[in-house]
Tab-separated table of C-alpha atoms in Angstrom:
chain	number	residue	atom	x	y	z
A	1	UNK	CA	35.283	46.805	66.452
A	2	UNK	CA	37.821	46.616	63.450
A	3	UNK	CA	36.642	43.062	62.629
A	4	UNK	CA	33.198	44.221	62.489
A	5	UNK	CA	33.663	47.473	60.012
A	6	UNK	CA	35.779	44.802	58.047
A	7	UNK	CA	33.445	42.582	57.989
A	8	UNK	CA	30.397	44.884	57.087
A	9	UNK	CA	32.726	46.392	54.207
A	10	UNK	CA	33.180	42.674	52.562
A	11	UNK	CA	29.783	41.751	52.858
A	12	UNK	CA	28.386	45.372	51.353
A	13	UNK	CA	30.827	44.895	48.601
A	14	UNK	CA	29.544	41.564	47.675
A	15	UNK	CA	25.824	42.442	48.300
A	16	UNK	CA	26.506	45.069	45.399
A	17	UNK	CA	28.787	42.763	43.172
A	18	UNK	CA	25.715	39.993	42.984
A	19	UNK	CA	23.014	42.487	42.135
A	20	UNK	CA	24.373	43.498	39.051
A	21	UNK	CA	21.561	42.595	36.121
A	22	UNK	CA	22.043	38.986	35.092
A	23	UNK	CA	22.803	38.863	31.160
A	24	UNK	CA	19.900	36.657	29.360
A	25	UNK	CA	20.124	33.728	26.558
A	26	UNK	CA	18.150	34.362	23.856
A	27	UNK	CA	17.167	32.374	20.667
A	28	UNK	CA	16.521	33.976	17.357
A	29	UNK	CA	14.584	32.370	14.634
A	30	UNK	CA	16.858	32.383	10.795
A	31	UNK	CA	14.540	32.004	8.062
A	32	UNK	CA	16.521	31.547	4.746
A	33	UNK	CA	13.422	30.585	2.939
A	34	UNK	CA	11.645	33.788	3.995
A	35	UNK	CA	10.864	36.240	0.765
A	36	UNK	CA	11.484	39.595	3.068
A	37	UNK	CA	13.621	42.014	1.834
A	38	UNK	CA	16.086	44.615	3.481
A	39	UNK	CA	17.690	47.569	2.337
A	40	UNK	CA	21.154	47.435	3.045
A	41	UNK	CA	23.886	50.241	2.504
A	42	UNK	CA	27.094	48.292	0.808
A	43	UNK	CA	29.581	50.956	2.699
A	44	UNK	CA	30.230	53.254	-0.414
A	45	UNK	CA	26.980	54.983	-0.280
A	46	UNK	CA	24.780	52.484	-2.363
A	47	UNK	CA	21.586	50.781	-0.842
A	48	UNK	CA	21.023	47.284	-1.856
A	49	UNK	CA	17.332	45.061	-1.844
A	50	UNK	CA	18.817	42.167	-0.395
A	51	UNK	CA	17.223	39.126	1.152
A	52	UNK	CA	16.804	39.781	5.220
A	53	UNK	CA	18.460	36.447	5.668
A	54	UNK	CA	21.592	35.742	4.285
A	55	UNK	CA	23.770	32.744	5.220
A	56	UNK	CA	27.418	33.036	3.839
A	57	UNK	CA	30.352	30.684	4.132
A	58	UNK	CA	34.218	32.202	4.440
A	59	UNK	CA	36.918	30.102	5.387
A	60	UNK	CA	36.189	28.676	9.446
A	61	UNK	CA	33.419	30.565	9.767
A	62	UNK	CA	29.479	30.747	9.007
A	63	UNK	CA	28.267	34.257	8.670
A	64	UNK	CA	24.703	34.924	9.682
A	65	UNK	CA	23.284	37.883	8.731
A	66	UNK	CA	19.920	39.393	9.294
A	67	UNK	CA	19.204	42.500	7.530
A	68	UNK	CA	22.107	44.766	8.609
A	69	UNK	CA	22.973	43.010	11.869
A	70	UNK	CA	25.566	39.980	11.633
A	71	UNK	CA	26.262	36.898	13.492
A	72	UNK	CA	29.359	34.431	13.133
A	73	UNK	CA	29.866	30.849	14.175
A	74	UNK	CA	33.177	28.976	14.145
A	75	UNK	CA	32.258	26.146	11.679
A	76	UNK	CA	34.104	23.561	14.290
A	77	UNK	CA	34.608	25.324	17.236
A	78	UNK	CA	31.206	26.966	17.870
A	79	UNK	CA	28.462	24.895	19.480
A	80	UNK	CA	25.661	23.539	17.365
A	81	UNK	CA	23.152	20.842	17.701
A	82	UNK	CA	20.490	19.405	16.060
A	83	UNK	CA	17.375	18.870	17.809
A	84	UNK	CA	13.622	18.026	17.339
A	85	UNK	CA	11.305	21.599	16.196
A	86	UNK	CA	9.298	20.832	19.532
A	87	UNK	CA	12.115	22.406	21.716
A	88	UNK	CA	10.670	25.236	20.235
A	89	UNK	CA	7.936	25.507	22.546
A	90	UNK	CA	10.464	26.115	25.634
A	91	UNK	CA	12.764	28.901	24.502
A	92	UNK	CA	12.861	32.324	24.724
A	93	UNK	CA	12.067	33.324	21.237
A	94	UNK	CA	12.945	36.732	20.096
A	95	UNK	CA	13.267	38.802	16.819
A	96	UNK	CA	16.158	41.548	15.760
A	97	UNK	CA	13.650	44.202	16.840
A	98	UNK	CA	14.340	43.244	20.386
A	99	UNK	CA	18.249	42.359	19.905
A	100	UNK	CA	18.448	46.045	19.057
A	101	UNK	CA	16.037	47.541	21.510
A	102	UNK	CA	18.152	46.091	24.258
A	103	UNK	CA	21.714	46.964	22.666
A	104	UNK	CA	20.457	50.245	22.502
A	105	UNK	CA	19.240	50.842	25.977
A	106	UNK	CA	22.848	49.221	27.116
A	107	UNK	CA	26.010	51.015	26.916
A	108	UNK	CA	27.324	47.612	26.101
A	109	UNK	CA	29.038	46.209	23.164
A	110	UNK	CA	26.471	44.072	20.907
A	111	UNK	CA	28.761	40.742	21.618
A	112	UNK	CA	28.644	41.712	25.530
A	113	UNK	CA	24.722	42.641	26.098
A	114	UNK	CA	23.560	39.238	25.727
A	115	UNK	CA	24.531	36.164	28.028
A	116	UNK	CA	24.558	33.824	24.735
A	117	UNK	CA	22.918	34.212	21.243
A	118	UNK	CA	21.359	31.095	19.481
A	119	UNK	CA	20.611	31.003	15.942
A	120	UNK	CA	17.784	28.368	14.783
A	121	UNK	CA	17.599	27.620	11.270
A	122	UNK	CA	15.018	25.020	10.421
A	123	UNK	CA	16.555	21.812	8.447
A	124	UNK	CA	13.113	19.860	7.828
A	125	UNK	CA	9.973	19.902	8.700
A	126	UNK	CA	10.929	18.407	12.250
A	127	UNK	CA	14.361	19.391	12.684
A	128	UNK	CA	16.374	22.342	13.572
A	129	UNK	CA	19.811	23.471	14.182
A	130	UNK	CA	20.732	25.933	16.702
A	131	UNK	CA	23.788	27.790	16.556
A	132	UNK	CA	25.415	29.559	19.296
A	133	UNK	CA	26.675	32.836	17.505
A	134	UNK	CA	28.486	36.193	18.380
A	135	UNK	CA	26.898	38.935	17.550
A	136	UNK	CA	29.374	41.185	15.677
A	137	UNK	CA	30.077	45.238	16.253
A	138	UNK	CA	32.610	47.628	15.254
A	139	UNK	CA	34.881	46.413	17.818
A	140	UNK	CA	35.077	42.446	16.700
A	141	UNK	CA	37.943	41.504	13.724
A	142	UNK	CA	37.277	37.975	12.648
A	143	UNK	CA	40.542	36.446	11.056
A	144	UNK	CA	40.981	32.977	9.004
């Protein structure tokens, strides 16, 4: 009888852990050529009207900024892939609002909401670069 109870407890524990929500992989278009602008607070109460898509290089990191959201990739250690633009047809492409809605509906830090986040940057009429990025939140500190 003890063996049956033990097996039942083990089985029910395995089943409960296997039903956790699987995190998704998402792809976000990053268009530095866009003329769109965002109003962004600079941290001291001043509002700036900046380009929606901004890319900055600081030390070993690349920072991709979409309005107030910041994503980062290490220049040499992060996954980066150059591909044909045709692969976009097979990817789940989302916008920053989708990311924010998922984040706001969860109790996770931004860098835990999705399994993986990729930024897609068009480099020519038929080529893209796909960067695996980390969505920066209050808890992550990046040092060179």
